[in-house]
Short mmCIF file of C-alpha atoms and ligand atoms in Angstrom, two decimals:
data_model
loop_
_atom_site.label_atom_id
_atom_site.label_comp_id
_atom_site.label_asym_id
_atom_site.label_seq_id
_atom_site.Cartn_x
_atom_site.Cartn_y
_atom_site.Cartn_z
CA MET A 1 0.01 -0.13 -0.37
CA LYS A 2 1.53 3.57 -1.35
CA LEU A 3 0.94 6.06 2.06
CA PRO A 4 0.44 9.42 1.12
CA PHE A 5 2.14 10.31 4.35
CA LYS A 6 6.23 10.33 5.71
CA LYS A 7 5.99 10.53 9.17
CA ALA A 8 3.94 8.54 11.94
CA LEU A 9 4.12 8.16 15.39
CA VAL A 10 2.69 4.36 16.80
CA THR A 11 2.30 5.30 20.58
CA GLY A 12 1.81 1.20 21.72
CA GLY A 13 3.60 0.08 19.39
CA ALA A 14 5.21 -3.08 21.10
CA GLY A 15 2.21 -4.44 21.95
CA PHE A 16 0.01 -7.25 20.19
CA ILE A 17 -1.64 -4.96 17.70
CA GLY A 18 0.71 -1.80 17.18
CA SER A 19 3.24 -3.86 16.37
CA HIS A 20 1.87 -5.99 13.36
CA LEU A 21 1.04 -2.07 12.24
CA VAL A 22 4.07 -0.94 13.11
CA GLU A 23 5.35 -3.53 10.40
CA ALA A 24 2.99 -2.40 7.16
CA LEU A 25 3.66 1.26 8.24
CA VAL A 26 7.49 0.54 7.59
CA SER A 27 7.08 -1.56 5.07
CA ALA A 28 5.66 0.83 2.76
CA GLY A 29 8.48 2.89 3.48
CA CYS A 30 7.04 5.23 6.08
CA GLN A 31 9.06 6.81 9.02
CA VAL A 32 7.52 4.84 12.36
CA THR A 33 8.95 5.94 15.72
CA VAL A 34 7.29 3.80 18.12
CA LEU A 35 6.50 5.01 21.89
CA ASP A 36 6.17 2.54 24.94
CA ASN A 37 6.76 2.28 28.20
CA LEU A 38 6.34 -1.87 27.62
CA SER A 39 4.17 -2.11 30.73
CA SER A 40 2.34 -4.33 27.75
CA GLY A 41 4.24 -4.80 25.05
CA ASN A 42 6.88 -6.30 24.09
CA ALA A 43 9.99 -5.35 23.06
CA ALA A 44 10.02 -9.19 20.96
CA ASN A 45 6.94 -7.89 18.93
CA LEU A 46 9.17 -5.29 16.95
CA LYS A 47 13.09 -7.62 16.90
CA HIS A 48 12.36 -8.46 13.03
CA LEU A 49 12.64 -4.54 12.74
CA GLU A 50 15.34 -4.09 14.64
CA GLY A 51 17.03 -0.62 13.22
CA LYS A 52 13.72 0.57 10.53
CA PHE A 53 12.45 2.55 13.46
CA SER A 54 12.52 5.55 16.35
CA PHE A 55 11.81 3.78 19.69
CA TYR A 56 10.74 5.69 22.97
CA GLN A 57 10.93 3.47 25.63
CA GLU A 58 8.96 6.08 27.95
CA ASP A 59 5.15 5.89 29.24
CA ILE A 60 2.23 8.55 26.92
CA ARG A 61 2.49 10.74 30.38
CA GLU A 62 5.47 11.46 29.35
CA ALA A 63 5.40 15.21 27.98
CA LYS A 64 9.48 16.01 26.91
CA ALA A 65 9.04 12.27 25.18
CA LEU A 66 5.44 12.34 23.60
CA HIS A 67 6.93 15.77 22.39
CA ALA A 68 10.06 14.42 20.49
CA ALA A 69 8.56 11.36 19.36
CA ALA A 70 5.57 13.16 17.88
CA GLU A 71 7.50 16.04 16.47
CA LYS A 72 7.10 16.61 12.11
CA CYS A 73 5.00 13.17 12.38
CA ASP A 74 2.63 13.35 9.44
CA VAL A 75 -0.36 11.14 11.45
CA VAL A 76 -0.32 10.05 15.00
CA PHE A 77 -1.73 6.56 15.88
CA HIS A 78 -2.82 6.61 19.50
CA LEU A 79 -3.21 2.27 21.07
CA ALA A 80 -1.48 2.87 24.13
CA ALA A 81 -3.41 1.64 26.03
CA VAL A 82 -4.76 -0.37 29.73
CA VAL A 83 -6.21 -2.63 27.92
CA SER A 84 -7.44 -5.74 30.26
CA VAL A 85 -11.37 -4.74 31.30
CA PRO A 86 -10.65 -6.80 34.87
CA LEU A 87 -6.88 -4.92 34.95
CA THR A 88 -9.24 -1.62 34.69
CA ILE A 89 -11.66 -3.27 36.98
CA GLU A 90 -8.87 -3.66 40.17
CA ASN A 91 -7.30 -1.08 39.78
CA PRO A 92 -9.86 1.63 38.01
CA VAL A 93 -8.26 4.70 39.14
CA ASP A 94 -3.72 4.12 37.83
CA ALA A 95 -6.95 2.62 34.50
CA ALA A 96 -7.81 5.84 34.76
CA ALA A 97 -4.39 8.08 34.22
CA VAL A 98 -3.48 6.34 31.87
CA ASN A 99 -6.94 5.81 29.25
CA GLU A 100 -8.04 9.13 29.87
CA MET A 101 -5.01 12.05 30.30
CA GLY A 102 -2.87 9.89 28.49
CA SER A 103 -5.32 9.84 25.80
CA LEU A 104 -5.55 13.59 26.10
CA LEU A 105 -2.23 13.99 26.03
CA VAL A 106 -1.29 12.19 23.43
CA LEU A 107 -3.80 14.47 21.73
CA ASP A 108 -2.61 17.95 23.03
CA ALA A 109 1.54 16.87 21.92
CA ALA A 110 -0.41 16.26 18.75
CA ARG A 111 -2.13 19.70 18.37
CA LYS A 112 0.85 21.47 19.38
CA GLN A 113 3.28 19.40 16.97
CA GLN A 114 1.41 20.42 14.12
CA VAL A 115 0.08 16.77 13.60
CA LYS A 116 -2.14 16.48 10.41
CA ARG A 117 -3.83 13.55 11.93
CA VAL A 118 -4.34 11.57 15.26
CA VAL A 119 -5.94 7.59 14.95
CA PHE A 120 -7.54 6.68 18.04
CA SER A 121 -8.16 2.69 18.55
CA SER A 122 -11.31 2.61 21.04
CA SER A 123 -13.20 -0.64 21.34
CA CYS A 124 -16.64 -2.40 21.43
CA ALA A 125 -16.55 -2.16 25.07
CA ILE A 126 -18.70 1.43 25.67
CA TYR A 127 -21.50 -0.74 24.07
CA GLY A 128 -21.48 -2.65 27.40
CA ASP A 129 -24.64 -4.92 27.38
CA ASP A 130 -27.10 -3.76 24.33
CA PRO A 131 -29.01 -6.77 23.71
CA ARG A 132 -29.62 -5.14 20.27
CA LEU A 133 -27.80 -6.51 17.50
CA PRO A 134 -25.77 -5.55 14.89
CA LYS A 135 -24.22 -2.14 17.66
CA HIS A 136 -24.17 0.32 14.95
CA GLU A 137 -22.35 4.03 16.02
CA GLY A 138 -25.75 5.83 16.90
CA MET A 139 -25.79 3.56 19.78
CA HIS A 140 -25.99 4.73 23.37
CA PRO A 141 -22.69 4.14 24.58
CA LYS A 142 -23.62 1.94 28.08
CA PRO A 143 -19.92 1.17 29.32
CA MET A 144 -19.88 -1.66 32.39
CA SER A 145 -16.42 -0.67 33.13
CA PRO A 146 -13.71 1.49 34.02
CA TYR A 147 -12.44 -0.40 30.73
CA ALA A 148 -15.26 1.54 28.75
CA VAL A 149 -15.96 4.41 30.23
CA GLN A 150 -12.28 5.69 29.43
CA LYS A 151 -12.58 4.45 26.43
CA LEU A 152 -15.80 6.46 25.57
CA ALA A 153 -13.57 9.78 27.17
CA ALA A 154 -11.39 9.64 24.77
CA GLU A 155 -13.19 9.22 22.55
CA TYR A 156 -15.40 12.20 23.49
CA TYR A 157 -11.27 14.15 23.80
CA THR A 158 -11.45 14.00 19.95
CA SER A 159 -13.91 15.52 19.40
CA VAL A 160 -13.57 17.89 20.72
CA PHE A 161 -9.52 18.43 19.53
CA TYR A 162 -11.41 18.87 16.00
CA ASN A 163 -14.64 20.49 16.40
CA LEU A 164 -12.40 23.11 18.67
CA TYR A 165 -8.33 23.17 17.06
CA GLY A 166 -9.32 21.56 13.55
CA ILE A 167 -6.88 18.84 14.21
CA GLU A 168 -8.35 16.02 11.62
CA THR A 169 -9.08 12.63 14.42
CA ALA A 170 -10.69 9.00 13.60
CA VAL A 171 -11.60 7.10 16.71
CA LEU A 172 -11.73 3.23 15.68
CA ARG A 173 -14.00 0.88 17.83
CA TYR A 174 -12.13 -2.36 17.13
CA PHE A 175 -14.54 -5.73 19.00
CA ASN A 176 -12.17 -9.05 19.20
CA VAL A 177 -9.20 -9.01 18.01
CA TYR A 178 -6.98 -11.64 17.35
CA GLY A 179 -4.24 -13.45 15.32
CA PRO A 180 -0.06 -14.05 15.52
CA ARG A 181 1.90 -12.49 18.39
CA GLN A 182 -1.24 -12.26 20.94
CA ASP A 183 -0.14 -13.12 24.46
CA PRO A 184 -2.00 -16.33 25.93
CA SER A 185 0.00 -16.08 29.24
CA SER A 186 -3.39 -13.93 31.20
CA PRO A 187 -6.50 -15.26 32.47
CA TYR A 188 -7.24 -12.55 30.37
CA SER A 189 -6.04 -13.07 27.58
CA GLY A 190 -7.78 -13.42 23.95
CA VAL A 191 -10.13 -16.09 23.76
CA ILE A 192 -8.58 -17.13 20.36
CA SER A 193 -5.05 -17.31 21.68
CA ILE A 194 -5.76 -19.68 25.41
CA PHE A 195 -7.75 -21.99 22.87
CA MET A 196 -5.51 -22.35 20.83
CA THR A 197 -2.20 -22.71 23.36
CA LYS A 198 -4.51 -24.72 24.83
CA ALA A 199 -5.27 -27.52 22.41
CA LEU A 200 -1.06 -27.35 21.78
CA LEU A 201 0.12 -28.65 24.60
CA ASN A 202 -3.45 -31.18 24.37
CA GLU A 203 -5.86 -29.66 26.62
CA ALA A 204 -9.21 -28.83 26.97
CA ALA A 205 -10.63 -24.64 27.05
CA VAL A 206 -12.62 -23.78 30.13
CA ILE A 207 -15.43 -22.06 28.45
CA TYR A 208 -17.28 -19.58 30.38
CA GLY A 209 -20.99 -19.86 30.19
CA ASP A 210 -22.64 -22.05 28.20
CA GLY A 211 -19.97 -21.41 25.12
CA ASN A 212 -23.33 -19.59 23.45
CA GLN A 213 -22.71 -16.05 23.47
CA SER A 214 -20.76 -15.22 20.35
CA ARG A 215 -18.10 -12.54 19.67
CA ASP A 216 -16.96 -10.61 16.61
CA PHE A 217 -13.31 -11.89 15.63
CA ILE A 218 -11.13 -9.79 13.45
CA TYR A 219 -8.17 -11.02 11.76
CA VAL A 220 -4.93 -8.69 12.92
CA ALA A 221 -4.73 -8.00 9.47
CA ASP A 222 -7.85 -6.40 8.17
CA VAL A 223 -7.25 -3.54 11.98
CA VAL A 224 -3.54 -2.52 10.31
CA LYS A 225 -5.67 -2.48 6.88
CA ALA A 226 -8.44 -0.16 8.34
CA ASN A 227 -5.89 1.96 10.61
CA LEU A 228 -4.14 3.25 7.82
CA LEU A 229 -7.36 4.08 5.74
CA ALA A 230 -8.62 6.41 8.35
CA ALA A 231 -5.31 7.58 8.81
CA THR A 232 -6.23 9.10 4.95
CA ALA A 233 -9.69 8.82 4.07
CA LYS A 234 -10.93 12.42 3.56
CA ASN A 235 -14.32 11.67 5.09
CA ALA A 236 -13.03 9.85 8.22
CA SER A 237 -12.27 13.24 10.17
CA GLY A 238 -13.70 13.15 12.80
CA GLN A 239 -16.08 10.25 12.47
CA VAL A 240 -16.04 7.08 15.06
CA MET A 241 -16.31 3.65 13.04
CA ASN A 242 -17.02 -0.11 13.94
CA ILE A 243 -13.93 -2.06 13.12
CA GLY A 244 -15.27 -6.14 13.30
CA SER A 245 -16.00 -8.87 10.73
CA GLY A 246 -19.79 -7.86 10.54
CA ARG A 247 -19.76 -11.97 12.10
CA GLY A 248 -21.07 -13.46 15.43
CA VAL A 249 -19.56 -16.57 15.94
CA ARG A 250 -19.97 -18.92 19.13
CA ILE A 251 -17.50 -19.96 21.85
CA ASN A 252 -18.62 -23.67 21.53
CA LYS A 253 -18.16 -23.54 17.51
CA LEU A 254 -14.74 -21.60 17.94
CA TRP A 255 -13.34 -23.95 20.59
CA GLN A 256 -14.40 -26.88 17.58
CA THR A 257 -12.75 -24.99 14.95
CA ILE A 258 -9.23 -25.24 17.03
CA CYS A 259 -10.15 -28.82 17.99
CA ALA A 260 -10.27 -30.13 14.01
CA LEU A 261 -7.13 -27.41 13.87
CA SER A 262 -4.93 -29.18 15.82
CA GLY A 263 -6.17 -32.32 15.14
CA ARG A 264 -6.83 -33.75 18.83
CA SER A 265 -10.98 -33.89 19.56
CA LEU A 266 -11.29 -31.94 23.57
CA ASP A 267 -13.93 -31.73 25.83
CA PRO A 268 -14.27 -28.09 27.77
CA ARG A 269 -14.84 -27.87 30.81
CA TYR A 270 -17.73 -25.96 31.41
CA THR A 271 -17.47 -22.73 34.10
CA ASN A 272 -19.30 -20.65 36.07
CA LYS A 273 -20.64 -17.13 34.06
CA ARG A 274 -17.43 -14.46 33.54
CA PRO A 275 -18.82 -11.86 35.60
CA GLY A 276 -20.56 -9.04 32.88
CA ASP A 277 -19.89 -11.27 30.09
CA ILE A 278 -21.38 -9.55 27.76
CA VAL A 279 -24.07 -12.24 25.54
CA GLU A 280 -24.13 -11.80 22.09
CA SER A 281 -21.62 -8.61 20.22
CA VAL A 282 -21.59 -8.43 16.09
CA ALA A 283 -20.74 -5.60 14.45
CA GLY A 284 -22.43 -3.40 12.61
CA ILE A 285 -19.69 -2.60 9.94
CA GLU A 286 -21.90 -0.38 6.93
CA ARG A 287 -20.37 3.39 8.62
CA ALA A 288 -16.85 2.04 8.04
CA LYS A 289 -17.26 0.35 4.82
CA GLU A 290 -18.44 4.11 3.56
CA LEU A 291 -16.03 6.23 4.57
CA LEU A 292 -12.91 3.74 4.38
CA ASP A 293 -14.39 0.98 1.59
CA PHE A 294 -12.76 -0.89 4.58
CA GLU A 295 -13.56 -4.83 4.21
CA CYS A 296 -12.39 -7.43 6.13
CA GLU A 297 -10.35 -9.52 3.50
CA VAL A 298 -9.03 -12.02 6.23
CA SER A 299 -12.66 -15.21 6.13
CA PHE A 300 -12.45 -16.10 10.10
CA GLU A 301 -11.49 -19.82 8.62
CA LYS A 302 -8.48 -18.01 6.69
CA GLY A 303 -7.94 -16.30 9.33
CA ILE A 304 -7.62 -18.68 12.32
CA GLU A 305 -6.25 -20.93 10.06
CA LEU A 306 -2.62 -18.31 9.53
CA THR A 307 -2.61 -17.43 13.71
CA PHE A 308 -3.46 -21.56 14.50
CA GLU A 309 -0.30 -21.91 12.50
CA TRP A 310 1.51 -19.50 13.81
CA TYR A 311 1.16 -20.41 17.44
CA ARG A 312 2.57 -24.04 15.90
CA LYS A 313 5.69 -22.11 15.07
CA ASN A 314 6.21 -20.56 18.41
CA GLN A 315 4.43 -23.53 21.03
CA ARG A 316 4.46 -22.05 25.10
CA SER A 317 3.87 -24.19 27.84
CA GLU A 318 2.03 -21.47 30.09
CA VAL A 319 -1.72 -20.34 29.79
CA GLY A 320 -4.41 -18.16 30.91
C1 UD2 B 1 -12.53 -8.06 24.48
C2 UD2 B 1 -11.54 -7.47 24.32
C3 UD2 B 1 -11.70 -6.52 25.55
C4 UD2 B 1 -13.08 -5.09 25.35
C5 UD2 B 1 -14.33 -6.40 25.69
C6 UD2 B 1 -15.18 -5.37 24.81
C7 UD2 B 1 -10.03 -9.24 23.96
C8 UD2 B 1 -9.11 -10.15 24.43
N1 UD2 B 1 -10.59 -8.46 25.37
O1 UD2 B 1 -13.44 -8.56 25.46
O2 UD2 B 1 -10.62 -5.65 25.56
O3 UD2 B 1 -12.69 -4.51 24.75
O4 UD2 B 1 -14.27 -7.04 24.07
O5 UD2 B 1 -16.47 -5.97 24.65
O6 UD2 B 1 -10.42 -8.86 23.16
N2 UD2 B 1 -13.72 -17.40 27.59
C9 UD2 B 1 -13.17 -18.45 27.24
N3 UD2 B 1 -12.48 -19.30 27.80
C10 UD2 B 1 -10.71 -19.07 27.81
C11 UD2 B 1 -11.73 -17.64 27.68
C12 UD2 B 1 -12.46 -16.34 27.10
O7 UD2 B 1 -15.28 -19.30 27.75
O8 UD2 B 1 -11.12 -19.43 28.32
C13 UD2 B 1 -15.36 -16.29 26.22
C14 UD2 B 1 -14.99 -15.01 27.82
O9 UD2 B 1 -16.37 -15.42 28.33
C15 UD2 B 1 -16.07 -14.21 26.59
C16 UD2 B 1 -14.93 -14.73 24.74
O10 UD2 B 1 -14.68 -16.12 25.02
O11 UD2 B 1 -16.94 -14.54 25.95
C17 UD2 B 1 -14.54 -14.62 24.69
O12 UD2 B 1 -13.86 -13.54 25.18
P1 UD2 B 1 -12.55 -12.81 25.70
O13 UD2 B 1 -11.54 -12.49 26.96
O14 UD2 B 1 -11.64 -13.38 24.39
O15 UD2 B 1 -12.68 -10.69 24.68
P2 UD2 B 1 -14.09 -10.47 25.52
O16 UD2 B 1 -14.85 -10.12 24.52
O17 UD2 B 1 -14.38 -10.36 26.96
#
C-alpha cells in the first residue's frame, strides 16, 4: 500500500496490534517512531524490525518524550492503553490516568506538534450489554466497566479536539482482534490465543457459561488496514467507526474449529459465566465501509488457520 504521508508515531507500538501496524508502516516506506513503556507491550514483537524505526521506551504521560516523539509527524496512531478490562476494574484510578489523561496528553502533543491526523484505538466495550444486534455507532453508549468509560471519555476528547482545534481525528472501535503475537499467558488474554495454546498442549479449554455467547472476531491484518485507511480517508475525519467482520461466532464453535485444526478431540470444561460477560457481540460495519471503503479481507476460517500456524511454530507452555 502506498501511503500519502511520510512520518508516523505509534503509541503502544510494541503491543500485539501496534507491532503489526509498525510492520506495515515500515514496509510501506514510512518513517516510524514507537513510544511504548513496555508495561504490556514486548520489545520482542519488534525484534525483526530492529534499526528500521525509532524507539522511545516511555510512558505516554511523559510529556517531554511524547512531544519529541510526535515532532514532525503527519499521523499519530494512538494505541497505548491499559487494555485489560479486569485490570481496570481492579485499579480504576491508575487505569484512568493512562487511558483518559494519557489520551488527552497524546491529543495535546499532536495539536502542539501540528500533527495532521490522530487515529484513536477505541473498543466495542463502550456498547456494554445492549442486546440489539448488530451494534452500530448510532447506539447510545452503555459503558459497564472503567475500561469502557475511559475509552468513551477519550473518544469524547478526540471529538472535542476535532471541533475546537481542527485537528483531524478518526476513532476506531475494535471488536475482538486476534492473530499472531497475541500473548496467551494471562487469564484475560484473548480467547483465541488461550484456546490455541491449550489445544497445542493437548489440554481442554475452559468455557465460561454455556459457550453460546458470540463474538465478532477480526484478524489483526484487517485492523492494520483499517488504521491505514483511517489515517488517509478524507471522509473519516471527526468520525467514529466500528471495526469488525460483521459476523458472530459462538465460543463453542470456536473451540470445535480449533480442535479440528489441531487434529484433537478435546471436550471443553464448562464453568461459571464471567461477571459482566456480554452475551452477543456483532459489529455493524456499514459506516467503515462507507467512509473508509473498509471490508475484512481475511475470513474467520483463513485467519484462524494463519493464527494456528503461528502458535504451532511459537508454542508456549504458559497459558491463561
Ligand atoms: C473483549 C476485549 C476487551 C474489551 C471487550 C469489550 C480481548 C482480549 N478483550 O473482551 O479488551 O474490548 O471485548 O467488550 O479482545 N472465554 C472462555 N474461555 C477462556 C477465555 C474466554 O470461554 O478461556 C470467553 C469469555 O467468557 C467471552 C469470550 O470468550 O465470552 C471472549 O473473551 P475475551 O476475553 O477474548 O474477550 P471479551 O469479549 O471478553
